mmCIF file of N, CA and C in Angstrom:
data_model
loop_
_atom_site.group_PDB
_atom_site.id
_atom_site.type_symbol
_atom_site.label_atom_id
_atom_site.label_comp_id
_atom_site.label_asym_id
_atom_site.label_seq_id
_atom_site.Cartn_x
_atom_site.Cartn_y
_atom_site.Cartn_z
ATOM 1 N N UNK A 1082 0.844 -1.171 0.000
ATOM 2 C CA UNK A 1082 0.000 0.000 0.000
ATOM 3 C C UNK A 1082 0.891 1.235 0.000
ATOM 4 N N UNK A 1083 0.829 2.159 -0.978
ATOM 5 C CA UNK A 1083 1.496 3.480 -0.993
ATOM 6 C C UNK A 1083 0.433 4.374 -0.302
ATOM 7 N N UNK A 1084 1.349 5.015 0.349
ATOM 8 C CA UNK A 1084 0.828 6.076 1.265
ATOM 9 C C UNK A 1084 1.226 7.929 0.462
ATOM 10 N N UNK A 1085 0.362 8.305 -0.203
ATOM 11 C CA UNK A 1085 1.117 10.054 -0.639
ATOM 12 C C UNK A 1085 1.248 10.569 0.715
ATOM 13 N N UNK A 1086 2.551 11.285 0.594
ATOM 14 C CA UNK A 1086 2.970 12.394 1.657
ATOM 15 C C UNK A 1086 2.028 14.090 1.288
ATOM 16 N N UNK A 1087 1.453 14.365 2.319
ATOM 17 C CA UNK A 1087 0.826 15.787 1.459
ATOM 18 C C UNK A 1087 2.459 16.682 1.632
ATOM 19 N N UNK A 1088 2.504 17.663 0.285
ATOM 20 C CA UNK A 1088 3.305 18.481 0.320
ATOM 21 C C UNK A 1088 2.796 20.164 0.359
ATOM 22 N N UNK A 1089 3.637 20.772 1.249
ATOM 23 C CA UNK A 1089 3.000 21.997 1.701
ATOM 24 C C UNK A 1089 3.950 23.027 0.771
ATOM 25 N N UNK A 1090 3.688 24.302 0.894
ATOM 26 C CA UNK A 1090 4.563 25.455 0.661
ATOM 27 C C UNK A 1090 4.922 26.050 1.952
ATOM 28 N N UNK A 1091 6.414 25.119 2.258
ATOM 29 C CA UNK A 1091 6.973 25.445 3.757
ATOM 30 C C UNK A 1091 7.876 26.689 3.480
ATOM 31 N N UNK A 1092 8.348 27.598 2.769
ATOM 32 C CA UNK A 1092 8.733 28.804 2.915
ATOM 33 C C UNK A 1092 7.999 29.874 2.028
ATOM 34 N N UNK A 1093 7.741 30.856 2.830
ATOM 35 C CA UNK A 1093 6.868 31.936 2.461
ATOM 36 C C UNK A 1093 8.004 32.640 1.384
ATOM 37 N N UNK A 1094 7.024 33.343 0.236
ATOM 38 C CA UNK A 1094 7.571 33.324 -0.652
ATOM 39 C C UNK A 1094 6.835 34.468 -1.479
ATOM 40 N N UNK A 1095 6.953 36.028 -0.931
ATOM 41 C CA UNK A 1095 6.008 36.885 -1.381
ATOM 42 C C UNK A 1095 7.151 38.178 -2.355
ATOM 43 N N UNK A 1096 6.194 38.770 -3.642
ATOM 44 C CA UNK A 1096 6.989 39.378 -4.339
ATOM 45 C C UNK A 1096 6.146 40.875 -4.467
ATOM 46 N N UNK A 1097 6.618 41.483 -5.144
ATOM 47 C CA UNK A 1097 6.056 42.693 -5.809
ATOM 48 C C UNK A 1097 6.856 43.609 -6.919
ATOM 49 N N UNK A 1098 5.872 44.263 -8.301
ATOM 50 C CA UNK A 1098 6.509 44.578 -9.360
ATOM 51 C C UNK A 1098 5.806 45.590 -9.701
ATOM 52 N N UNK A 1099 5.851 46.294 -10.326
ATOM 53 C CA UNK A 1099 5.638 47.556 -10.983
ATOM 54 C C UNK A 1099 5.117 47.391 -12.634
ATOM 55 N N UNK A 1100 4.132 47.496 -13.066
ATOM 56 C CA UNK A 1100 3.668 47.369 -14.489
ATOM 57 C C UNK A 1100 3.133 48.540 -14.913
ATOM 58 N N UNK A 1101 3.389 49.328 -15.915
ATOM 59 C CA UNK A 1101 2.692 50.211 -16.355
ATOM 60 C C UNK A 1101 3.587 51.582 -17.146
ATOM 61 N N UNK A 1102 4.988 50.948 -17.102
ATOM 62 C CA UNK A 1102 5.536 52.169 -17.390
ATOM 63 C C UNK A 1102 5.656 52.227 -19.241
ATOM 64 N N UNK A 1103 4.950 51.188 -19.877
ATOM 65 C CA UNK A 1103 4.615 50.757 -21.336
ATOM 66 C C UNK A 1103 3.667 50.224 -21.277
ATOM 67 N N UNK A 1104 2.633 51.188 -22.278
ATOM 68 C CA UNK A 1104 1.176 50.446 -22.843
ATOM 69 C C UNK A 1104 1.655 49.064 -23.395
ATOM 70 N N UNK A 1105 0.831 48.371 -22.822
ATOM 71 C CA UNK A 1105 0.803 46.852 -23.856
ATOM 72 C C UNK A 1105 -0.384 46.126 -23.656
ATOM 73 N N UNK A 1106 -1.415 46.667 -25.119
ATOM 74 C CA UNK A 1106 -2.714 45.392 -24.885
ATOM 75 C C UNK A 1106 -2.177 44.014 -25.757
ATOM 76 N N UNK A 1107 -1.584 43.765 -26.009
ATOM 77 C CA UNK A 1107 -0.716 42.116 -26.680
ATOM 78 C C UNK A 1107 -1.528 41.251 -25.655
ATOM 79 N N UNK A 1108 -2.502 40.207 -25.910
ATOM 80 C CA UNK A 1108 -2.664 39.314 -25.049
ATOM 81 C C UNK A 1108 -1.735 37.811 -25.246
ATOM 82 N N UNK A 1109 -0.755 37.827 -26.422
ATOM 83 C CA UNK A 1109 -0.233 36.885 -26.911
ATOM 84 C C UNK A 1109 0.972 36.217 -26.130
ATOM 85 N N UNK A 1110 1.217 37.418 -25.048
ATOM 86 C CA UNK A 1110 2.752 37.231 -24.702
ATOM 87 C C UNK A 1110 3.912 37.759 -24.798
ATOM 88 N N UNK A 1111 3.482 39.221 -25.526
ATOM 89 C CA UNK A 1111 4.559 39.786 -26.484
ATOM 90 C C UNK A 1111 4.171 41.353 -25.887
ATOM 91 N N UNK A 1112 5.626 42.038 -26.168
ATOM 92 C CA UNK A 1112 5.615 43.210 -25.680
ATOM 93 C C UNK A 1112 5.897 43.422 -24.330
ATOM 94 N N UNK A 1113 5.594 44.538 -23.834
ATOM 95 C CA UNK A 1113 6.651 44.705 -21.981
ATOM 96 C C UNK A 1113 5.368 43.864 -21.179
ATOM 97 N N UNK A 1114 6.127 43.020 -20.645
ATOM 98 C CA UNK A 1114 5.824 41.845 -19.584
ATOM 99 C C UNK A 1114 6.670 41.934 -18.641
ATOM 100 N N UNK A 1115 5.955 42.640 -17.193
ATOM 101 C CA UNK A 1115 7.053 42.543 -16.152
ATOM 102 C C UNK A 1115 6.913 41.145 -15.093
ATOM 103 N N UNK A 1116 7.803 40.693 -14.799
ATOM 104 C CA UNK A 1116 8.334 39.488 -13.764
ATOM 105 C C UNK A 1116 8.131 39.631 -12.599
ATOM 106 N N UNK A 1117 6.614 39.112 -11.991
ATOM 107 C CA UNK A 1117 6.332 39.885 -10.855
ATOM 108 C C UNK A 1117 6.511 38.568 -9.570
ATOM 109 N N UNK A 1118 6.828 37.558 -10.242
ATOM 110 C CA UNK A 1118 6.748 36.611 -9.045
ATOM 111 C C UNK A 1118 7.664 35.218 -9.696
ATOM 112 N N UNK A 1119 8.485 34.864 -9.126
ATOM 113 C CA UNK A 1119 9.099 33.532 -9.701
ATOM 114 C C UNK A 1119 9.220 32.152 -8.795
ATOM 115 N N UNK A 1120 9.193 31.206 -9.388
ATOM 116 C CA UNK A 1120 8.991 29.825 -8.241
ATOM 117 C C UNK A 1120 9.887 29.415 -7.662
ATOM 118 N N UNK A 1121 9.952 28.986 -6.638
ATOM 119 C CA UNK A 1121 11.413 28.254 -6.286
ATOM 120 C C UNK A 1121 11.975 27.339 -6.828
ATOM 121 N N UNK A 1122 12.778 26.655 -5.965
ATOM 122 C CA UNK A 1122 13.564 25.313 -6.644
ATOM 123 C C UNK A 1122 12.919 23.831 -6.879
ATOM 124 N N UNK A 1123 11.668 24.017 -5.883
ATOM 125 C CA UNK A 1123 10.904 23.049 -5.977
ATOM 126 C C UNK A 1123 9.460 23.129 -6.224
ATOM 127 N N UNK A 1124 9.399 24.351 -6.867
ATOM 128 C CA UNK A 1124 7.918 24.925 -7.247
ATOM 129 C C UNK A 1124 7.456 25.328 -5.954
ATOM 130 N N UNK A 1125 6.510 26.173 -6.619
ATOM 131 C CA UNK A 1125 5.831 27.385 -5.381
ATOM 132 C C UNK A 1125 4.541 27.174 -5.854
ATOM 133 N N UNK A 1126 3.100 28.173 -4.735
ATOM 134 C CA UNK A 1126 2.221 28.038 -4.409
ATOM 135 C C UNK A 1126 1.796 29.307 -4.600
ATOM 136 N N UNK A 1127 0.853 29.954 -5.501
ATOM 137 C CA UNK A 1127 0.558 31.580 -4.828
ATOM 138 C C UNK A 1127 -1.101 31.634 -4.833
ATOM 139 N N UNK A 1128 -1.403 31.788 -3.124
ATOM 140 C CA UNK A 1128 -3.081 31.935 -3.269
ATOM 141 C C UNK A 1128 -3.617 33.636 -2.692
ATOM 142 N N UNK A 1129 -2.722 34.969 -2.948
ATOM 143 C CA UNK A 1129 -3.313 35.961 -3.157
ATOM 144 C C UNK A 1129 -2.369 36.709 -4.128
ATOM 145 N N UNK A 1130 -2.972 37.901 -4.914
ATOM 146 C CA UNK A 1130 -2.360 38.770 -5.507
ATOM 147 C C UNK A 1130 -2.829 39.927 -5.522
ATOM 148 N N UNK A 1131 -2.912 41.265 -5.119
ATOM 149 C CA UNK A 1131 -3.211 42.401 -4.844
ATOM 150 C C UNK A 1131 -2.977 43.277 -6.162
ATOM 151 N N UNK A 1132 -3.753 44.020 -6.540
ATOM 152 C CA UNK A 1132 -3.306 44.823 -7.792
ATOM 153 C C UNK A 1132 -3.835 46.449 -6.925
ATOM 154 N N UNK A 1133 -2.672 47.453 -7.369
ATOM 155 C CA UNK A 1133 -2.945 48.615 -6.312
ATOM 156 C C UNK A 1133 -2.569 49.580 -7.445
ATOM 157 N N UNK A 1134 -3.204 50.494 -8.056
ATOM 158 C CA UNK A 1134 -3.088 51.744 -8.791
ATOM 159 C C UNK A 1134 -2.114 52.490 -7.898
ATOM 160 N N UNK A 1135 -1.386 53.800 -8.724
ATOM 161 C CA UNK A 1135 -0.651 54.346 -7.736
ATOM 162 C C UNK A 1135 -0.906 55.563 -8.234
ATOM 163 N N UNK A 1136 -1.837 55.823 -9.777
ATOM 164 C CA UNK A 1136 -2.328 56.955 -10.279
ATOM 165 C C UNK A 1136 -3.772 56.453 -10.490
ATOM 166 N N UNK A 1137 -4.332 58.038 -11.431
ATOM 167 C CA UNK A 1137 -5.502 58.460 -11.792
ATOM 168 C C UNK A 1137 -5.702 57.077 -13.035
ATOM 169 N N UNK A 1138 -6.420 56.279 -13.316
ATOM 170 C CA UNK A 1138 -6.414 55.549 -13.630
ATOM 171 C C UNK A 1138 -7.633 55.355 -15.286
ATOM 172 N N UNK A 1139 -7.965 55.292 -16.435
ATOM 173 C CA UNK A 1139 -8.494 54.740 -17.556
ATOM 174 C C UNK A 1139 -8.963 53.388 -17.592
ATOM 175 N N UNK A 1140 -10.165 53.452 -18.001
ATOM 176 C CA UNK A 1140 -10.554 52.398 -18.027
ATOM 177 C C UNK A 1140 -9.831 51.143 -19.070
ATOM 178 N N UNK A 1141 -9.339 49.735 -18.563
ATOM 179 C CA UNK A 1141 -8.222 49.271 -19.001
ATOM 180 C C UNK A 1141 -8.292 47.964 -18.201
ATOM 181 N N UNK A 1142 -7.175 47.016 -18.493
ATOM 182 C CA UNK A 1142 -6.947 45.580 -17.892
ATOM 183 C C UNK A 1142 -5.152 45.804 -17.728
ATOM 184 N N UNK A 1143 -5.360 44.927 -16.697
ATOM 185 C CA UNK A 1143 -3.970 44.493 -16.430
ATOM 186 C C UNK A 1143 -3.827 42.750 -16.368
ATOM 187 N N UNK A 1144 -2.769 42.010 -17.282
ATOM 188 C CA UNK A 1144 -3.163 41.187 -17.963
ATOM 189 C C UNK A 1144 -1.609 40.372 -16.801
ATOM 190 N N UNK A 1145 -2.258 39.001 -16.570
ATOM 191 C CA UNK A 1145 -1.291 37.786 -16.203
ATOM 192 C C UNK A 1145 -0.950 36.958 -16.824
ATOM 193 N N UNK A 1146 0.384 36.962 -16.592
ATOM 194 C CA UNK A 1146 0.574 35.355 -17.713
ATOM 195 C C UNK A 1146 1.556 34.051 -17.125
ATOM 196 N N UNK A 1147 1.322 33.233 -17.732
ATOM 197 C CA UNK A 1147 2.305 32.132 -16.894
ATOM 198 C C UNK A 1147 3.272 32.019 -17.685
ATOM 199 N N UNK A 1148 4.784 32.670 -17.335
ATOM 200 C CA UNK A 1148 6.511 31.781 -18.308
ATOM 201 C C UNK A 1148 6.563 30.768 -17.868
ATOM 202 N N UNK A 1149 6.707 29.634 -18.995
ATOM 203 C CA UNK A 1149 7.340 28.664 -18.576
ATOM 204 C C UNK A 1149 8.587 28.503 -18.326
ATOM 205 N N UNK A 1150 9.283 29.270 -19.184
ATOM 206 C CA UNK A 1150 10.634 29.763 -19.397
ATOM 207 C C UNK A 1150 11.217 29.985 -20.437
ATOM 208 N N UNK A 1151 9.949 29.685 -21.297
ATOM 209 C CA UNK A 1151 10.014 30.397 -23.133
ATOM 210 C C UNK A 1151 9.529 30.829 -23.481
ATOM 211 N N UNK A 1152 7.775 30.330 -23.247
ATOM 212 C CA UNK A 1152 7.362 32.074 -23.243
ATOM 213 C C UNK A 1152 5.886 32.089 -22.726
ATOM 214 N N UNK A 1153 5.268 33.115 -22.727
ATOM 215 C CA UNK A 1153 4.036 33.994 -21.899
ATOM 216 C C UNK A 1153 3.140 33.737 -22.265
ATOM 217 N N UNK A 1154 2.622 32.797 -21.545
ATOM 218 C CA UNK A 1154 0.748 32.384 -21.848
ATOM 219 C C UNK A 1154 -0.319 33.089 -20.997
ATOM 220 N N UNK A 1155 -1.273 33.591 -21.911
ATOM 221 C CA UNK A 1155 -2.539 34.421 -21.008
ATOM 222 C C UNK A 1155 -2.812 33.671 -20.265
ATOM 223 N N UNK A 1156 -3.074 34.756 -18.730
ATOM 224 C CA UNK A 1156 -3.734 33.174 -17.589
ATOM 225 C C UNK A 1156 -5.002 34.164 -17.207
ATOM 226 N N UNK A 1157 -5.020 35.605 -16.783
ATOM 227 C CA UNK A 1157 -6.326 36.029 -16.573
ATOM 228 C C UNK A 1157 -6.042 37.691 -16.742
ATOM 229 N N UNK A 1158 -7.088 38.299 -16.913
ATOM 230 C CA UNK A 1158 -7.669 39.764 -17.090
ATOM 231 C C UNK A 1158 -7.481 40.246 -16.052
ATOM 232 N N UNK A 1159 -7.615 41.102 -15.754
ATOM 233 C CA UNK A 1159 -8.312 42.028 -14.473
ATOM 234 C C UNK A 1159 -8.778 43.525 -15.163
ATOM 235 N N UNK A 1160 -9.903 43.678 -14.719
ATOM 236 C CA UNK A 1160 -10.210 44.876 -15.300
ATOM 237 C C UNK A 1160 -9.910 46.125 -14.345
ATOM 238 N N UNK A 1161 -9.536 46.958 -15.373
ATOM 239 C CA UNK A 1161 -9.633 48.566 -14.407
ATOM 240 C C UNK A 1161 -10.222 49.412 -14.556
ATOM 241 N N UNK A 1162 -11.003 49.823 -13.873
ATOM 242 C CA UNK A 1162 -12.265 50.829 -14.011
ATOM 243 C C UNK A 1162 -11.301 52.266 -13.998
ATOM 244 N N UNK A 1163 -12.159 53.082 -14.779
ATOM 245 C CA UNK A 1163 -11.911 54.831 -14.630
ATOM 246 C C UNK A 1163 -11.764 55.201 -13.542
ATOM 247 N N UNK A 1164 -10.515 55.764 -12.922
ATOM 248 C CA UNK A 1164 -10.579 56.216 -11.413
ATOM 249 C C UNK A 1164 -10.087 57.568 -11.089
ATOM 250 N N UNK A 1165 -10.720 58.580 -10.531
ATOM 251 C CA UNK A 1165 -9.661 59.593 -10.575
ATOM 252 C C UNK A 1165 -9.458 59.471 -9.104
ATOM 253 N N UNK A 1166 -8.011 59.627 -8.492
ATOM 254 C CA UNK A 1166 -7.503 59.558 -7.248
ATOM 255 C C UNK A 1166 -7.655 60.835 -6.775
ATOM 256 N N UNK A 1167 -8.140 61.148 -5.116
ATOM 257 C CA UNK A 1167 -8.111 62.745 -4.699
ATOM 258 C C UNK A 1167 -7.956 62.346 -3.324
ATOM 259 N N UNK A 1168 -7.740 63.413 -2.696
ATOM 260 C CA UNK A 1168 -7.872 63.358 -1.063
ATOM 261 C C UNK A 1168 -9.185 62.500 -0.728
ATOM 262 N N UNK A 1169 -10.287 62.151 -1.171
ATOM 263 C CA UNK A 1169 -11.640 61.550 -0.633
ATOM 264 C C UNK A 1169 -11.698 60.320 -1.695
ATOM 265 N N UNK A 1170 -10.920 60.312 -2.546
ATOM 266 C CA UNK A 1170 -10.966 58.651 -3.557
ATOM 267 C C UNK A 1170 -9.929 57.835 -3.321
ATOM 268 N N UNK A 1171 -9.784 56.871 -2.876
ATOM 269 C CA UNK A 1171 -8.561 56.381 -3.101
ATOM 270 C C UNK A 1171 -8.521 55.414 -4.031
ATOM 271 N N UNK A 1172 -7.034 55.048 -4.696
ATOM 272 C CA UNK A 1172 -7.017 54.648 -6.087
ATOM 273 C C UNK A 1172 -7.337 53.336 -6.056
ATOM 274 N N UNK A 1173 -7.776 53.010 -7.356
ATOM 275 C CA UNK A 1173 -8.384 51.738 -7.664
ATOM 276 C C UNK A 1173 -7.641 50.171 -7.115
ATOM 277 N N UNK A 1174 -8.141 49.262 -6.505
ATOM 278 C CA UNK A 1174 -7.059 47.988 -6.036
ATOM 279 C C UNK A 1174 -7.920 47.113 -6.655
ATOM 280 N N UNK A 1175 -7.309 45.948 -6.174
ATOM 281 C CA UNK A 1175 -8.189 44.414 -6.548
ATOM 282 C C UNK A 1175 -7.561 43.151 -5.737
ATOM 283 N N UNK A 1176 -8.057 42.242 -5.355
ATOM 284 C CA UNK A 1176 -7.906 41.551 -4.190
ATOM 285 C C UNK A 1176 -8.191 40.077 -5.181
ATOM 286 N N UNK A 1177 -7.150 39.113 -5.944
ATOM 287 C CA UNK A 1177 -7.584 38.193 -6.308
ATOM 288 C C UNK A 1177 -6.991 36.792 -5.157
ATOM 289 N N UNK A 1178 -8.165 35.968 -4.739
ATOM 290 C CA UNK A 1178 -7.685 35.341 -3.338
ATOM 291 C C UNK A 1178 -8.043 33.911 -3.712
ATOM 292 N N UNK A 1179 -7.576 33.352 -2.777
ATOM 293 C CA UNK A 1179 -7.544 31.498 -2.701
ATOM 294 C C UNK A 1179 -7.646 31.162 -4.103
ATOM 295 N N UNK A 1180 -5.981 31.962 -4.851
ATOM 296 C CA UNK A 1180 -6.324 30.960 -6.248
ATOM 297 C C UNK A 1180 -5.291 29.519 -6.524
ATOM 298 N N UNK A 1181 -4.797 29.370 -5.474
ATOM 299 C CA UNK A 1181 -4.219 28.119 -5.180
ATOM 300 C C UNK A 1181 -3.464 27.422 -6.916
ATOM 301 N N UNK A 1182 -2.462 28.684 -7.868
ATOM 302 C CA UNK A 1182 -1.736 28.759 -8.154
ATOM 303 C C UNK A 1182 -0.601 27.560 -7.775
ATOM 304 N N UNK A 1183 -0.142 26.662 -8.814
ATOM 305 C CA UNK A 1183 0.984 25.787 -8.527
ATOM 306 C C UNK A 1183 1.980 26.276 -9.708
ATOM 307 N N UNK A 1184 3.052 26.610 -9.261
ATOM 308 C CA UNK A 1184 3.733 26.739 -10.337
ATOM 309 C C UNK A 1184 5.208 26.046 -10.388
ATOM 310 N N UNK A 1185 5.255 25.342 -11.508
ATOM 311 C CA UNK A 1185 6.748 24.322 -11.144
ATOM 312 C C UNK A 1185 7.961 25.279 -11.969
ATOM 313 N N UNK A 1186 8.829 24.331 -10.702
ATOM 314 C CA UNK A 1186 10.037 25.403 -11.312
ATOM 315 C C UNK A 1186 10.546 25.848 -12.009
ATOM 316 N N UNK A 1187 11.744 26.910 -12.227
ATOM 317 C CA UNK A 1187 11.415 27.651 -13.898
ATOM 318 C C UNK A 1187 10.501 28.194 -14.498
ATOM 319 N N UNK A 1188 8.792 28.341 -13.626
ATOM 320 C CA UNK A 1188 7.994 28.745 -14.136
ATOM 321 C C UNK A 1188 8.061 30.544 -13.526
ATOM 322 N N UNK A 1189 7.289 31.334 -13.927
ATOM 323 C CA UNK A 1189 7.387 32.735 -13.348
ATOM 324 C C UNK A 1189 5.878 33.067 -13.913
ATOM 325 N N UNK A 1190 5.210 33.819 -12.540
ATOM 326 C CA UNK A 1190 4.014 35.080 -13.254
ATOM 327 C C UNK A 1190 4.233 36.038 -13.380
ATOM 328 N N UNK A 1191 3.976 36.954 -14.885
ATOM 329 C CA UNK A 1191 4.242 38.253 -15.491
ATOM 330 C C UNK A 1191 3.015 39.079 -15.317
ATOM 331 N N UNK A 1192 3.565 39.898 -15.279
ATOM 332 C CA UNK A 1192 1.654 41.203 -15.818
ATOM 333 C C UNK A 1192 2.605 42.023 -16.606
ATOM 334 N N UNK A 1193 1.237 42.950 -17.102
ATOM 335 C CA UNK A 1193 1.807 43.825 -18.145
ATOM 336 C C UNK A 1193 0.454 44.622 -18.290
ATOM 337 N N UNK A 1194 0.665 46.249 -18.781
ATOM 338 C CA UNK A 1194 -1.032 46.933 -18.335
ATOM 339 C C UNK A 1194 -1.297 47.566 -19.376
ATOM 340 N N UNK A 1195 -2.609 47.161 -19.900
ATOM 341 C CA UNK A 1195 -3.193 47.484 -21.289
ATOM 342 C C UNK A 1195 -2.560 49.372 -21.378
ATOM 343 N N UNK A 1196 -2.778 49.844 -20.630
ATOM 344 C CA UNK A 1196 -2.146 51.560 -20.349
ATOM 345 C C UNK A 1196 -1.085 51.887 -19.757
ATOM 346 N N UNK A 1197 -0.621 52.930 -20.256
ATOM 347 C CA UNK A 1197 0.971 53.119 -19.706
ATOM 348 C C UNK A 1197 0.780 53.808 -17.942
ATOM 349 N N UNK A 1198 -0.095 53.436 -17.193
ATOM 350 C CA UNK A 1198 -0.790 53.980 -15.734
ATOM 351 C C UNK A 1198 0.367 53.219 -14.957
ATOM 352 N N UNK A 1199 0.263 53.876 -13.722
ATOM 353 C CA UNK A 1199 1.255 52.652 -13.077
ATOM 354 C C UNK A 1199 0.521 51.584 -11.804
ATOM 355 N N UNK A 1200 0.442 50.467 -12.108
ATOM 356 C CA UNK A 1200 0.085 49.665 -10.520
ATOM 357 C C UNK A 1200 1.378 48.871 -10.466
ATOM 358 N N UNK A 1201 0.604 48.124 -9.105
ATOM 359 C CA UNK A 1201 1.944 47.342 -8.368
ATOM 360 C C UNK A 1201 0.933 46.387 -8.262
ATOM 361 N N UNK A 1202 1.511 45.282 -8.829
ATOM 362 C CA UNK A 1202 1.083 43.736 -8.712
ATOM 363 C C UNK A 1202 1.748 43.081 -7.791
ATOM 364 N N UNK A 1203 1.215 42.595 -6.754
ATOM 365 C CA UNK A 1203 1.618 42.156 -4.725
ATOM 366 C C UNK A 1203 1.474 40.671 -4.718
ATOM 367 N N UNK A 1204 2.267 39.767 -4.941
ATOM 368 C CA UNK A 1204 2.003 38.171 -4.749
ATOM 369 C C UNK A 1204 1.726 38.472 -2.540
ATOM 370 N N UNK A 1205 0.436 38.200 -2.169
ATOM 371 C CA UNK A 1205 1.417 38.893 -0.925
ATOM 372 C C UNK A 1205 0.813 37.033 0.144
ATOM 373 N N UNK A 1206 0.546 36.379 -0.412
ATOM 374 C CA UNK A 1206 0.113 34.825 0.184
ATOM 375 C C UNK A 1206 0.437 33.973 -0.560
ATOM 376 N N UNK A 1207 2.429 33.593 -0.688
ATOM 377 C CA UNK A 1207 2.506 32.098 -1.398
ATOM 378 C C UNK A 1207 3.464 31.755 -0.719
ATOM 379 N N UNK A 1208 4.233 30.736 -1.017
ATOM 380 C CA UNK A 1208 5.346 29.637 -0.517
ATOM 381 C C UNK A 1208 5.912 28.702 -1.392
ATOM 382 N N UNK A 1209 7.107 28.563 -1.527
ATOM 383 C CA UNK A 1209 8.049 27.495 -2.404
ATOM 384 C C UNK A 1209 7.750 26.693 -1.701
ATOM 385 N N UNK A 1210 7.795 24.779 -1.939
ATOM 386 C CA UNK A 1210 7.210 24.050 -2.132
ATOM 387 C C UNK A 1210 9.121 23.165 -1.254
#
């Protein structure tokens, strides 16, 4: 009788990147793709990602993709609503949670933002494996 061992993501393993300083609606993979999170040596786990405007914002997507380590496959959208930031608005975020993300090693998640706006894409709940 084989018994599986469950395997956890025993070291925390949180990133953050900057997308927006080049328009790119390319959903293909192509064009500025920034490297916002990479796996460990034995593959990693990521179950939140935070998307945080840091300006006045156009209505627009900020786009994810999975490297394998050759190249950039669409994995999901996020949309961005019209936002203007002021003392009483604060700028647009997004909270994507328990997406229980496996990614084996050598693999990396990119974003890249349909508008040249700037957010910060936050891996801020994963662990290498």
């Amino acid at each position: 009788m084989t018994i599986n061992a469950q395997n956890y993501a025993s070291t925390p393993n949180t990133a953050v990147a900057q997308v927006g300083g080049a328009a790119n609606a390319n959903r293909d993979g192509t064009g500025t793709i920034v490297t916002v999170f990479t796996a460990g040596a034995s593959g990693s786990r990521v179950d939140d990602i935070t998307l945080t405007a840091i300006v006045t914002t156009t209505a627009g997507m900020v786009r994810l993709f999975l490297h394998d380590g050759a190249t950039a496959k669409l994995w999901r959208e996020v949309m961005v609503p019209a936002n203007t930031v002021s003392a009483t608005n604060p700028a647009w975020s997004a909270l994507l949670s328990n997406l229980a993300l496996v990614l084996k090693a050598g693999w990396s998640l990119r974003a890249s933002s349909e508008k040249a706006e700037l957010i910060n894409v936050c891996v801020t709940r994963a662990g290498d494996f």
